[in-house]
């Protein structure tokens, strides 16, 4: 791995910084899931140099800090110099068909801003 580049973690799907989108789910009360801790450590060492990024995630609305890990990720990306180009998309852990329109809109807007 070249310093400053994220390694590929196939078990964390989708977390795609290479295409300027990042996704994460929140564990329990807004914590990073264990599967993402290595990626978070790598992000803490990256210089994102004004890289535009769109982030999305899922969480459980039964916890008071719904999608808290996503909020933490947004702050980390901005601290490392990235630019959030759209408000993060927060979806209930088990999305239902009504969420599809919101997901499609988020992807469409994010992709249009990444061009």
PDB file of N, CA and C in Angstrom:
ATOM      1  N   UNK A   1       0.832  -1.176   0.000  1.00  0.00           N
ATOM      2  CA  UNK A   1       0.000   0.000   0.000  1.00  0.00           C
ATOM      3  C   UNK A   1       0.877   1.239   0.000  1.00  0.00           C
ATOM      4  N   UNK A   2       0.517   2.216  -0.794  1.00  0.00           N
ATOM      5  CA  UNK A   2       1.228   3.489  -0.848  1.00  0.00           C
ATOM      6  C   UNK A   2       0.689   4.375   0.261  1.00  0.00           C
ATOM      7  N   UNK A   3       1.600   5.032   0.994  1.00  0.00           N
ATOM      8  CA  UNK A   3       1.169   5.914   2.085  1.00  0.00           C
ATOM      9  C   UNK A   3       0.194   6.947   1.541  1.00  0.00           C
ATOM     10  N   UNK A   4      -0.882   7.138   2.281  1.00  0.00           N
ATOM     11  CA  UNK A   4      -1.885   8.110   1.859  1.00  0.00           C
ATOM     12  C   UNK A   4      -2.996   7.523   1.010  1.00  0.00           C
ATOM     13  N   UNK A   5      -2.932   6.218   0.722  1.00  0.00           N
ATOM     14  CA  UNK A   5      -3.995   5.573  -0.030  1.00  0.00           C
ATOM     15  C   UNK A   5      -4.669   4.548   0.863  1.00  0.00           C
ATOM     16  N   UNK A   6      -5.956   4.396   0.702  1.00  0.00           N
ATOM     17  CA  UNK A   6      -6.674   3.417   1.498  1.00  0.00           C
ATOM     18  C   UNK A   6      -6.470   2.013   0.945  1.00  0.00           C
ATOM     19  N   UNK A   7      -6.286   1.040   1.832  1.00  0.00           N
ATOM     20  CA  UNK A   7      -6.252  -0.350   1.369  1.00  0.00           C
ATOM     21  C   UNK A   7      -7.671  -0.777   1.006  1.00  0.00           C
ATOM     22  N   UNK A   8      -7.799  -1.891   0.308  1.00  0.00           N
ATOM     23  CA  UNK A   8      -9.102  -2.400  -0.077  1.00  0.00           C
ATOM     24  C   UNK A   8      -9.588  -3.367   0.991  1.00  0.00           C
ATOM     25  N   UNK A   9     -10.756  -3.112   1.538  1.00  0.00           N
ATOM     26  CA  UNK A   9     -11.373  -3.979   2.531  1.00  0.00           C
ATOM     27  C   UNK A   9     -12.677  -4.496   1.958  1.00  0.00           C
ATOM     28  N   UNK A  10     -12.669  -5.673   1.340  1.00  0.00           N
ATOM     29  CA  UNK A  10     -13.872  -6.155   0.672  1.00  0.00           C
ATOM     30  C   UNK A  10     -15.036  -6.438   1.620  1.00  0.00           C
ATOM     31  N   UNK A  11     -14.775  -6.651   2.914  1.00  0.00           N
ATOM     32  CA  UNK A  11     -15.864  -6.962   3.834  1.00  0.00           C
ATOM     33  C   UNK A  11     -16.616  -5.725   4.296  1.00  0.00           C
ATOM     34  N   UNK A  12     -16.144  -4.544   3.947  1.00  0.00           N
ATOM     35  CA  UNK A  12     -16.858  -3.315   4.286  1.00  0.00           C
ATOM     36  C   UNK A  12     -17.422  -2.758   2.988  1.00  0.00           C
ATOM     37  N   UNK A  13     -18.652  -3.132   2.702  1.00  0.00           N
ATOM     38  CA  UNK A  13     -19.285  -2.774   1.447  1.00  0.00           C
ATOM     39  C   UNK A  13     -20.459  -1.856   1.745  1.00  0.00           C
ATOM     40  N   UNK A  14     -20.637  -0.773   1.096  1.00  0.00           N
ATOM     41  CA  UNK A  14     -19.672  -0.121   0.239  1.00  0.00           C
ATOM     42  C   UNK A  14     -18.948   1.007   0.987  1.00  0.00           C
ATOM     43  N   UNK A  15     -17.681   1.038   0.867  1.00  0.00           N
ATOM     44  CA  UNK A  15     -16.863   2.119   1.421  1.00  0.00           C
ATOM     45  C   UNK A  15     -15.909   2.474   0.308  1.00  0.00           C
ATOM     46  N   UNK A  16     -16.329   3.335  -0.590  1.00  0.00           N
ATOM     47  CA  UNK A  16     -15.619   3.526  -1.841  1.00  0.00           C
ATOM     48  C   UNK A  16     -15.071   4.940  -1.914  1.00  0.00           C
ATOM     49  N   UNK A  17     -13.955   5.165  -1.297  1.00  0.00           N
ATOM     50  CA  UNK A  17     -13.350   6.487  -1.347  1.00  0.00           C
ATOM     51  C   UNK A  17     -12.739   6.718  -2.725  1.00  0.00           C
ATOM     52  N   UNK A  18     -12.347   5.642  -3.386  1.00  0.00           N
ATOM     53  CA  UNK A  18     -11.724   5.768  -4.705  1.00  0.00           C
ATOM     54  C   UNK A  18     -12.648   6.472  -5.690  1.00  0.00           C
ATOM     55  N   UNK A  19     -13.933   6.272  -5.573  1.00  0.00           N
ATOM     56  CA  UNK A  19     -14.873   6.972  -6.447  1.00  0.00           C
ATOM     57  C   UNK A  19     -15.561   8.108  -5.707  1.00  0.00           C
ATOM     58  N   UNK A  20     -14.954   8.498  -4.607  1.00  0.00           N
ATOM     59  CA  UNK A  20     -15.366   9.686  -3.865  1.00  0.00           C
ATOM     60  C   UNK A  20     -16.701   9.530  -3.157  1.00  0.00           C
ATOM     61  N   UNK A  21     -17.087   8.327  -2.861  1.00  0.00           N
ATOM     62  CA  UNK A  21     -18.268   8.070  -2.064  1.00  0.00           C
ATOM     63  C   UNK A  21     -17.854   7.164  -0.919  1.00  0.00           C
ATOM     64  N   UNK A  22     -18.429   7.364   0.244  1.00  0.00           N
ATOM     65  CA  UNK A  22     -18.100   6.537   1.386  1.00  0.00           C
ATOM     66  C   UNK A  22     -19.358   6.170   2.139  1.00  0.00           C
ATOM     67  N   UNK A  23     -19.470   4.915   2.504  1.00  0.00           N
ATOM     68  CA  UNK A  23     -20.622   4.455   3.254  1.00  0.00           C
ATOM     69  C   UNK A  23     -20.200   3.697   4.493  1.00  0.00           C
ATOM     70  N   UNK A  24     -21.006   3.783   5.525  1.00  0.00           N
ATOM     71  CA  UNK A  24     -20.700   3.113   6.779  1.00  0.00           C
ATOM     72  C   UNK A  24     -22.007   2.882   7.514  1.00  0.00           C
ATOM     73  N   UNK A  25     -22.058   1.823   8.282  1.00  0.00           N
ATOM     74  CA  UNK A  25     -23.223   1.649   9.138  1.00  0.00           C
ATOM     75  C   UNK A  25     -22.817   1.961  10.571  1.00  0.00           C
ATOM     76  N   UNK A  26     -23.795   2.313  11.383  1.00  0.00           N
ATOM     77  CA  UNK A  26     -23.532   2.639  12.784  1.00  0.00           C
ATOM     78  C   UNK A  26     -23.834   1.419  13.641  1.00  0.00           C
ATOM     79  N   UNK A  27     -22.977   1.161  14.608  1.00  0.00           N
ATOM     80  CA  UNK A  27     -23.141   0.046  15.522  1.00  0.00           C
ATOM     81  C   UNK A  27     -23.654   0.582  16.848  1.00  0.00           C
ATOM     82  N   UNK A  28     -24.659  -0.076  17.371  1.00  0.00           N
ATOM     83  CA  UNK A  28     -25.268   0.297  18.649  1.00  0.00           C
ATOM     84  C   UNK A  28     -25.546   1.791  18.711  1.00  0.00           C
ATOM     85  N   UNK A  29     -25.015   2.494  19.698  1.00  0.00           N
ATOM     86  CA  UNK A  29     -25.373   3.899  19.889  1.00  0.00           C
ATOM     87  C   UNK A  29     -24.431   4.830  19.127  1.00  0.00           C
ATOM     88  N   UNK A  30     -24.372   4.661  17.798  1.00  0.00           N
ATOM     89  CA  UNK A  30     -23.616   5.580  16.956  1.00  0.00           C
ATOM     90  C   UNK A  30     -22.127   5.315  16.886  1.00  0.00           C
ATOM     91  N   UNK A  31     -21.707   4.105  17.183  1.00  0.00           N
ATOM     92  CA  UNK A  31     -20.287   3.777  17.163  1.00  0.00           C
ATOM     93  C   UNK A  31     -19.882   3.216  15.803  1.00  0.00           C
ATOM     94  N   UNK A  32     -18.558   3.345  15.506  1.00  0.00           N
ATOM     95  CA  UNK A  32     -18.036   2.685  14.314  1.00  0.00           C
ATOM     96  C   UNK A  32     -18.115   1.178  14.515  1.00  0.00           C
ATOM     97  N   UNK A  33     -18.493   0.443  13.487  1.00  0.00           N
ATOM     98  CA  UNK A  33     -18.457  -1.019  13.583  1.00  0.00           C
ATOM     99  C   UNK A  33     -17.002  -1.500  13.588  1.00  0.00           C
ATOM    100  N   UNK A  34     -16.760  -2.617  14.251  1.00  0.00           N
ATOM    101  CA  UNK A  34     -15.398  -3.167  14.335  1.00  0.00           C
ATOM    102  C   UNK A  34     -14.771  -3.363  12.957  1.00  0.00           C
ATOM    103  N   UNK A  35     -15.580  -3.746  11.973  1.00  0.00           N
ATOM    104  CA  UNK A  35     -15.051  -3.997  10.630  1.00  0.00           C
ATOM    105  C   UNK A  35     -14.459  -2.754   9.982  1.00  0.00           C
ATOM    106  N   UNK A  36     -14.803  -1.585  10.489  1.00  0.00           N
ATOM    107  CA  UNK A  36     -14.351  -0.336   9.880  1.00  0.00           C
ATOM    108  C   UNK A  36     -13.189   0.331  10.616  1.00  0.00           C
ATOM    109  N   UNK A  37     -12.792  -0.207  11.737  1.00  0.00           N
ATOM    110  CA  UNK A  37     -11.775   0.465  12.542  1.00  0.00           C
ATOM    111  C   UNK A  37     -10.446   0.625  11.814  1.00  0.00           C
ATOM    112  N   UNK A  38     -10.028  -0.388  11.045  1.00  0.00           N
ATOM    113  CA  UNK A  38      -8.781  -0.264  10.275  1.00  0.00           C
ATOM    114  C   UNK A  38      -8.887   0.851   9.238  1.00  0.00           C
ATOM    115  N   UNK A  39     -10.037   0.949   8.595  1.00  0.00           N
ATOM    116  CA  UNK A  39     -10.244   1.987   7.591  1.00  0.00           C
ATOM    117  C   UNK A  39     -10.225   3.366   8.248  1.00  0.00           C
ATOM    118  N   UNK A  40     -10.851   3.476   9.399  1.00  0.00           N
ATOM    119  CA  UNK A  40     -10.875   4.753  10.116  1.00  0.00           C
ATOM    120  C   UNK A  40      -9.452   5.169  10.476  1.00  0.00           C
ATOM    121  N   UNK A  41      -8.641   4.217  10.939  1.00  0.00           N
ATOM    122  CA  UNK A  41      -7.242   4.529  11.250  1.00  0.00           C
ATOM    123  C   UNK A  41      -6.497   5.008  10.010  1.00  0.00           C
ATOM    124  N   UNK A  42      -6.748   4.394   8.875  1.00  0.00           N
ATOM    125  CA  UNK A  42      -6.120   4.821   7.624  1.00  0.00           C
ATOM    126  C   UNK A  42      -6.579   6.227   7.245  1.00  0.00           C
ATOM    127  N   UNK A  43      -7.869   6.485   7.395  1.00  0.00           N
ATOM    128  CA  UNK A  43      -8.404   7.812   7.079  1.00  0.00           C
ATOM    129  C   UNK A  43      -7.767   8.888   7.949  1.00  0.00           C
ATOM    130  N   UNK A  44      -7.474   8.550   9.187  1.00  0.00           N
ATOM    131  CA  UNK A  44      -6.864   9.519  10.103  1.00  0.00           C
ATOM    132  C   UNK A  44      -5.473   9.950   9.646  1.00  0.00           C
ATOM    133  N   UNK A  45      -4.856   9.185   8.746  1.00  0.00           N
ATOM    134  CA  UNK A  45      -3.527   9.511   8.232  1.00  0.00           C
ATOM    135  C   UNK A  45      -3.553  10.118   6.834  1.00  0.00           C
ATOM    136  N   UNK A  46      -4.726  10.127   6.209  1.00  0.00           N
ATOM    137  CA  UNK A  46      -4.833  10.641   4.839  1.00  0.00           C
ATOM    138  C   UNK A  46      -4.915  12.160   4.806  1.00  0.00           C
ATOM    139  N   UNK A  47      -4.400  12.726   3.741  1.00  0.00           N
ATOM    140  CA  UNK A  47      -4.624  14.129   3.419  1.00  0.00           C
ATOM    141  C   UNK A  47      -5.545  14.137   2.208  1.00  0.00           C
ATOM    142  N   UNK A  48      -6.761  14.576   2.395  1.00  0.00           N
ATOM    143  CA  UNK A  48      -7.752  14.493   1.325  1.00  0.00           C
ATOM    144  C   UNK A  48      -7.712  15.672   0.365  1.00  0.00           C
ATOM    145  N   UNK A  49      -6.979  16.714   0.706  1.00  0.00           N
ATOM    146  CA  UNK A  49      -6.704  17.811  -0.232  1.00  0.00           C
ATOM    147  C   UNK A  49      -7.922  18.284  -1.018  1.00  0.00           C
ATOM    148  N   UNK A  50      -8.971  18.682  -0.305  1.00  0.00           N
ATOM    149  CA  UNK A  50     -10.185  19.225  -0.924  1.00  0.00           C
ATOM    150  C   UNK A  50     -10.921  18.209  -1.797  1.00  0.00           C
ATOM    151  N   UNK A  51     -10.697  16.935  -1.563  1.00  0.00           N
ATOM    152  CA  UNK A  51     -11.375  15.877  -2.321  1.00  0.00           C
ATOM    153  C   UNK A  51     -12.876  15.940  -2.017  1.00  0.00           C
ATOM    154  N   UNK A  52     -13.715  16.062  -3.049  1.00  0.00           N
ATOM    155  CA  UNK A  52     -15.155  16.057  -2.800  1.00  0.00           C
ATOM    156  C   UNK A  52     -15.627  14.639  -2.476  1.00  0.00           C
ATOM    157  N   UNK A  53     -16.426  14.529  -1.425  1.00  0.00           N
ATOM    158  CA  UNK A  53     -16.863  13.208  -0.980  1.00  0.00           C
ATOM    159  C   UNK A  53     -18.340  13.262  -0.600  1.00  0.00           C
ATOM    160  N   UNK A  54     -19.061  12.206  -0.966  1.00  0.00           N
ATOM    161  CA  UNK A  54     -20.451  12.025  -0.569  1.00  0.00           C
ATOM    162  C   UNK A  54     -20.494  10.814   0.357  1.00  0.00           C
ATOM    163  N   UNK A  55     -21.122  10.957   1.514  1.00  0.00           N
ATOM    164  CA  UNK A  55     -21.161   9.835   2.451  1.00  0.00           C
ATOM    165  C   UNK A  55     -22.595   9.432   2.752  1.00  0.00           C
ATOM    166  N   UNK A  56     -22.764   8.157   3.016  1.00  0.00           N
ATOM    167  CA  UNK A  56     -24.073   7.598   3.305  1.00  0.00           C
ATOM    168  C   UNK A  56     -23.911   6.489   4.329  1.00  0.00           C
ATOM    169  N   UNK A  57     -24.980   6.177   5.000  1.00  0.00           N
ATOM    170  CA  UNK A  57     -24.885   5.104   5.978  1.00  0.00           C
ATOM    171  C   UNK A  57     -26.237   4.667   6.488  1.00  0.00           C
ATOM    172  N   UNK A  58     -26.181   3.595   7.253  1.00  0.00           N
ATOM    173  CA  UNK A  58     -27.398   3.069   7.845  1.00  0.00           C
ATOM    174  C   UNK A  58     -27.234   2.991   9.349  1.00  0.00           C
ATOM    175  N   UNK A  59     -28.338   3.010  10.019  1.00  0.00           N
ATOM    176  CA  UNK A  59     -28.329   2.918  11.468  1.00  0.00           C
ATOM    177  C   UNK A  59     -29.671   2.410  11.956  1.00  0.00           C
ATOM    178  N   UNK A  60     -29.800   2.365  13.256  1.00  0.00           N
ATOM    179  CA  UNK A  60     -31.001   1.850  13.891  1.00  0.00           C
ATOM    180  C   UNK A  60     -31.669   3.002  14.638  1.00  0.00           C
ATOM    181  N   UNK A  61     -32.875   3.358  14.216  1.00  0.00           N
ATOM    182  CA  UNK A  61     -33.562   4.503  14.814  1.00  0.00           C
ATOM    183  C   UNK A  61     -33.977   4.262  16.262  1.00  0.00           C
ATOM    184  N   UNK A  62     -33.819   3.046  16.760  1.00  0.00           N
ATOM    185  CA  UNK A  62     -34.154   2.798  18.159  1.00  0.00           C
ATOM    186  C   UNK A  62     -33.078   3.339  19.101  1.00  0.00           C
ATOM    187  N   UNK A  63     -31.902   3.698  18.556  1.00  0.00           N
ATOM    188  CA  UNK A  63     -30.843   4.302  19.366  1.00  0.00           C
ATOM    189  C   UNK A  63     -30.942   5.824  19.282  1.00  0.00           C
ATOM    190  N   UNK A  64     -30.600   6.501  20.375  1.00  0.00           N
ATOM    191  CA  UNK A  64     -30.713   7.968  20.375  1.00  0.00           C
ATOM    192  C   UNK A  64     -29.775   8.662  19.395  1.00  0.00           C
ATOM    193  N   UNK A  65     -28.641   8.073  19.088  1.00  0.00           N
ATOM    194  CA  UNK A  65     -27.673   8.690  18.171  1.00  0.00           C
ATOM    195  C   UNK A  65     -27.747   7.982  16.820  1.00  0.00           C
ATOM    196  N   UNK A  66     -28.878   8.170  16.141  1.00  0.00           N
ATOM    197  CA  UNK A  66     -29.113   7.510  14.855  1.00  0.00           C
ATOM    198  C   UNK A  66     -28.015   7.868  13.855  1.00  0.00           C
ATOM    199  N   UNK A  67     -27.353   6.878  13.314  1.00  0.00           N
ATOM    200  CA  UNK A  67     -26.273   7.041  12.335  1.00  0.00           C
ATOM    201  C   UNK A  67     -25.118   7.876  12.889  1.00  0.00           C
ATOM    202  N   UNK A  68     -24.834   7.726  14.144  1.00  0.00           N
ATOM    203  CA  UNK A  68     -23.759   8.484  14.777  1.00  0.00           C
ATOM    204  C   UNK A  68     -22.402   8.238  14.153  1.00  0.00           C
ATOM    205  N   UNK A  69     -22.137   7.014  13.707  1.00  0.00           N
ATOM    206  CA  UNK A  69     -20.854   6.725  13.069  1.00  0.00           C
ATOM    207  C   UNK A  69     -20.710   7.528  11.780  1.00  0.00           C
ATOM    208  N   UNK A  70     -21.807   7.746  11.089  1.00  0.00           N
ATOM    209  CA  UNK A  70     -21.788   8.542   9.864  1.00  0.00           C
ATOM    210  C   UNK A  70     -21.434   9.994  10.175  1.00  0.00           C
ATOM    211  N   UNK A  71     -21.993  10.515  11.261  1.00  0.00           N
ATOM    212  CA  UNK A  71     -21.659  11.878  11.678  1.00  0.00           C
ATOM    213  C   UNK A  71     -20.172  11.991  12.018  1.00  0.00           C
ATOM    214  N   UNK A  72     -19.646  10.983  12.719  1.00  0.00           N
ATOM    215  CA  UNK A  72     -18.221  10.967  13.059  1.00  0.00           C
ATOM    216  C   UNK A  72     -17.358  10.894  11.794  1.00  0.00           C
ATOM    217  N   UNK A  73     -17.789  10.071  10.833  1.00  0.00           N
ATOM    218  CA  UNK A  73     -17.048   9.928   9.583  1.00  0.00           C
ATOM    219  C   UNK A  73     -17.017  11.251   8.818  1.00  0.00           C
ATOM    220  N   UNK A  74     -18.131  11.941   8.781  1.00  0.00           N
ATOM    221  CA  UNK A  74     -18.184  13.241   8.092  1.00  0.00           C
ATOM    222  C   UNK A  74     -17.192  14.219   8.728  1.00  0.00           C
ATOM    223  N   UNK A  75     -17.185  14.289  10.053  1.00  0.00           N
ATOM    224  CA  UNK A  75     -16.248  15.175  10.744  1.00  0.00           C
ATOM    225  C   UNK A  75     -14.799  14.790  10.460  1.00  0.00           C
ATOM    226  N   UNK A  76     -14.522  13.485  10.450  1.00  0.00           N
ATOM    227  CA  UNK A  76     -13.160  13.017  10.174  1.00  0.00           C
ATOM    228  C   UNK A  76     -12.734  13.378   8.753  1.00  0.00           C
ATOM    229  N   UNK A  77     -13.607  13.149   7.793  1.00  0.00           N
ATOM    230  CA  UNK A  77     -13.290  13.468   6.395  1.00  0.00           C
ATOM    231  C   UNK A  77     -13.008  14.964   6.252  1.00  0.00           C
ATOM    232  N   UNK A  78     -13.817  15.788   6.879  1.00  0.00           N
ATOM    233  CA  UNK A  78     -13.601  17.234   6.799  1.00  0.00           C
ATOM    234  C   UNK A  78     -12.313  17.637   7.517  1.00  0.00           C
ATOM    235  N   UNK A  79     -12.019  17.007   8.640  1.00  0.00           N
ATOM    236  CA  UNK A  79     -10.778  17.287   9.370  1.00  0.00           C
ATOM    237  C   UNK A  79      -9.559  16.954   8.517  1.00  0.00           C
ATOM    238  N   UNK A  80      -9.686  15.919   7.694  1.00  0.00           N
ATOM    239  CA  UNK A  80      -8.574  15.491   6.845  1.00  0.00           C
ATOM    240  C   UNK A  80      -8.533  16.265   5.527  1.00  0.00           C
ATOM    241  N   UNK A  81      -9.392  17.240   5.376  1.00  0.00           N
ATOM    242  CA  UNK A  81      -9.343  18.103   4.200  1.00  0.00           C
ATOM    243  C   UNK A  81     -10.326  17.765   3.108  1.00  0.00           C
ATOM    244  N   UNK A  82     -11.192  16.784   3.333  1.00  0.00           N
ATOM    245  CA  UNK A  82     -12.204  16.457   2.344  1.00  0.00           C
ATOM    246  C   UNK A  82     -13.378  17.423   2.416  1.00  0.00           C
ATOM    247  N   UNK A  83     -14.139  17.481   1.344  1.00  0.00           N
ATOM    248  CA  UNK A  83     -15.300  18.361   1.280  1.00  0.00           C
ATOM    249  C   UNK A  83     -16.541  17.500   1.079  1.00  0.00           C
ATOM    250  N   UNK A  84     -17.471  17.611   2.003  1.00  0.00           N
ATOM    251  CA  UNK A  84     -18.741  16.909   1.875  1.00  0.00           C
ATOM    252  C   UNK A  84     -19.610  17.701   0.900  1.00  0.00           C
ATOM    253  N   UNK A  85     -19.943  17.091  -0.229  1.00  0.00           N
ATOM    254  CA  UNK A  85     -20.638  17.814  -1.300  1.00  0.00           C
ATOM    255  C   UNK A  85     -22.162  17.745  -1.206  1.00  0.00           C
ATOM    256  N   UNK A  86     -22.650  16.923  -0.284  1.00  0.00           N
ATOM    257  CA  UNK A  86     -24.092  16.755  -0.107  1.00  0.00           C
ATOM    258  C   UNK A  86     -24.297  16.293   1.335  1.00  0.00           C
ATOM    259  N   UNK A  87     -25.432  16.655   1.906  1.00  0.00           N
ATOM    260  CA  UNK A  87     -25.714  16.180   3.257  1.00  0.00           C
ATOM    261  C   UNK A  87     -25.681  14.650   3.272  1.00  0.00           C
ATOM    262  N   UNK A  88     -25.108  14.064   4.319  1.00  0.00           N
ATOM    263  CA  UNK A  88     -25.056  12.597   4.389  1.00  0.00           C
ATOM    264  C   UNK A  88     -26.450  11.982   4.311  1.00  0.00           C
ATOM    265  N   UNK A  89     -26.523  10.863   3.639  1.00  0.00           N
ATOM    266  CA  UNK A  89     -27.770  10.116   3.541  1.00  0.00           C
ATOM    267  C   UNK A  89     -27.814   9.118   4.693  1.00  0.00           C
ATOM    268  N   UNK A  90     -28.848   9.224   5.511  1.00  0.00           N
ATOM    269  CA  UNK A  90     -29.033   8.324   6.654  1.00  0.00           C
ATOM    270  C   UNK A  90     -30.277   7.484   6.416  1.00  0.00           C
ATOM    271  N   UNK A  91     -30.098   6.177   6.431  1.00  0.00           N
ATOM    272  CA  UNK A  91     -31.183   5.242   6.149  1.00  0.00           C
ATOM    273  C   UNK A  91     -31.301   4.260   7.311  1.00  0.00           C
ATOM    274  N   UNK A  92     -32.528   3.895   7.644  1.00  0.00           N
ATOM    275  CA  UNK A  92     -32.764   2.860   8.652  1.00  0.00           C
ATOM    276  C   UNK A  92     -32.039   1.589   8.228  1.00  0.00           C
ATOM    277  N   UNK A  93     -31.490   0.866   9.206  1.00  0.00           N
ATOM    278  CA  UNK A  93     -30.643  -0.304   8.940  1.00  0.00           C
ATOM    279  C   UNK A  93     -31.276  -1.272   7.950  1.00  0.00           C
ATOM    280  N   UNK A  94     -32.550  -1.488   8.057  1.00  0.00           N
ATOM    281  CA  UNK A  94     -33.243  -2.362   7.112  1.00  0.00           C
ATOM    282  C   UNK A  94     -34.133  -1.505   6.218  1.00  0.00           C
ATOM    283  N   UNK A  95     -33.561  -0.956   5.148  1.00  0.00           N
ATOM    284  CA  UNK A  95     -34.351  -0.058   4.298  1.00  0.00           C
ATOM    285  C   UNK A  95     -35.540  -0.779   3.672  1.00  0.00           C
ATOM    286  N   UNK A  96     -36.585  -0.052   3.460  1.00  0.00           N
ATOM    287  CA  UNK A  96     -37.740  -0.631   2.784  1.00  0.00           C
ATOM    288  C   UNK A  96     -37.905   0.059   1.429  1.00  0.00           C
ATOM    289  N   UNK A  97     -38.823  -0.411   0.624  1.00  0.00           N
ATOM    290  CA  UNK A  97     -38.966   0.136  -0.734  1.00  0.00           C
ATOM    291  C   UNK A  97     -39.153   1.656  -0.789  1.00  0.00           C
ATOM    292  N   UNK A  98     -39.761   2.261   0.225  1.00  0.00           N
ATOM    293  CA  UNK A  98     -39.964   3.713   0.175  1.00  0.00           C
ATOM    294  C   UNK A  98     -38.642   4.474   0.260  1.00  0.00           C
ATOM    295  N   UNK A  99     -37.597   3.825   0.775  1.00  0.00           N
ATOM    296  CA  UNK A  99     -36.283   4.472   0.858  1.00  0.00           C
ATOM    297  C   UNK A  99     -35.584   4.540  -0.506  1.00  0.00           C
ATOM    298  N   UNK A 100     -36.038   3.728  -1.454  1.00  0.00           N
ATOM    299  CA  UNK A 100     -35.378   3.668  -2.758  1.00  0.00           C
ATOM    300  C   UNK A 100     -35.334   5.014  -3.465  1.00  0.00           C
ATOM    301  N   UNK A 101     -36.407   5.765  -3.409  1.00  0.00           N
ATOM    302  CA  UNK A 101     -36.437   7.076  -4.071  1.00  0.00           C
ATOM    303  C   UNK A 101     -35.406   8.012  -3.444  1.00  0.00           C
ATOM    304  N   UNK A 102     -35.298   7.987  -2.130  1.00  0.00           N
ATOM    305  CA  UNK A 102     -34.324   8.834  -1.439  1.00  0.00           C
ATOM    306  C   UNK A 102     -32.890   8.420  -1.795  1.00  0.00           C
ATOM    307  N   UNK A 103     -32.667   7.117  -1.879  1.00  0.00           N
ATOM    308  CA  UNK A 103     -31.340   6.611  -2.246  1.00  0.00           C
ATOM    309  C   UNK A 103     -30.991   7.019  -3.671  1.00  0.00           C
ATOM    310  N   UNK A 104     -31.928   6.839  -4.589  1.00  0.00           N
ATOM    311  CA  UNK A 104     -31.692   7.207  -5.992  1.00  0.00           C
ATOM    312  C   UNK A 104     -31.408   8.705  -6.136  1.00  0.00           C
ATOM    313  N   UNK A 105     -32.153   9.524  -5.411  1.00  0.00           N
ATOM    314  CA  UNK A 105     -31.943  10.973  -5.473  1.00  0.00           C
ATOM    315  C   UNK A 105     -30.549  11.322  -4.940  1.00  0.00           C
ATOM    316  N   UNK A 106     -30.158  10.733  -3.820  1.00  0.00           N
ATOM    317  CA  UNK A 106     -28.839  10.987  -3.241  1.00  0.00           C
ATOM    318  C   UNK A 106     -27.737  10.621  -4.240  1.00  0.00           C
ATOM    319  N   UNK A 107     -27.835   9.463  -4.829  1.00  0.00           N
ATOM    320  CA  UNK A 107     -26.813   9.021  -5.787  1.00  0.00           C
ATOM    321  C   UNK A 107     -26.770   9.945  -6.986  1.00  0.00           C
ATOM    322  N   UNK A 108     -27.938  10.313  -7.511  1.00  0.00           N
ATOM    323  CA  UNK A 108     -27.984  11.200  -8.670  1.00  0.00           C
ATOM    324  C   UNK A 108     -27.346  12.556  -8.375  1.00  0.00           C
ATOM    325  N   UNK A 109     -27.714  13.159  -7.251  1.00  0.00           N
ATOM    326  CA  UNK A 109     -27.166  14.478  -6.894  1.00  0.00           C
ATOM    327  C   UNK A 109     -25.670  14.366  -6.631  1.00  0.00           C
ATOM    328  N   UNK A 110     -25.263  13.338  -5.880  1.00  0.00           N
ATOM    329  CA  UNK A 110     -23.842  13.165  -5.561  1.00  0.00           C
ATOM    330  C   UNK A 110     -23.012  12.992  -6.827  1.00  0.00           C
ATOM    331  N   UNK A 111     -23.467  12.137  -7.734  1.00  0.00           N
ATOM    332  CA  UNK A 111     -22.722  11.911  -8.976  1.00  0.00           C
ATOM    333  C   UNK A 111     -22.652  13.165  -9.824  1.00  0.00           C
ATOM    334  N   UNK A 112     -23.735  13.937  -9.862  1.00  0.00           N
ATOM    335  CA  UNK A 112     -23.707  15.171 -10.658  1.00  0.00           C
ATOM    336  C   UNK A 112     -22.706  16.173 -10.084  1.00  0.00           C
ATOM    337  N   UNK A 113     -22.531  16.192  -8.774  1.00  0.00           N
ATOM    338  CA  UNK A 113     -21.594  17.113  -8.147  1.00  0.00           C
ATOM    339  C   UNK A 113     -20.152  16.622  -8.216  1.00  0.00           C
ATOM    340  N   UNK A 114     -19.969  15.329  -8.457  1.00  0.00           N
ATOM    341  CA  UNK A 114     -18.630  14.762  -8.532  1.00  0.00           C
ATOM    342  C   UNK A 114     -18.027  14.883  -9.923  1.00  0.00           C
ATOM    343  N   UNK A 115     -18.811  15.252 -10.898  1.00  0.00           N
ATOM    344  CA  UNK A 115     -18.306  15.350 -12.277  1.00  0.00           C
ATOM    345  C   UNK A 115     -17.454  16.577 -12.458  1.00  0.00           C
TER     346      UNK A 115
END
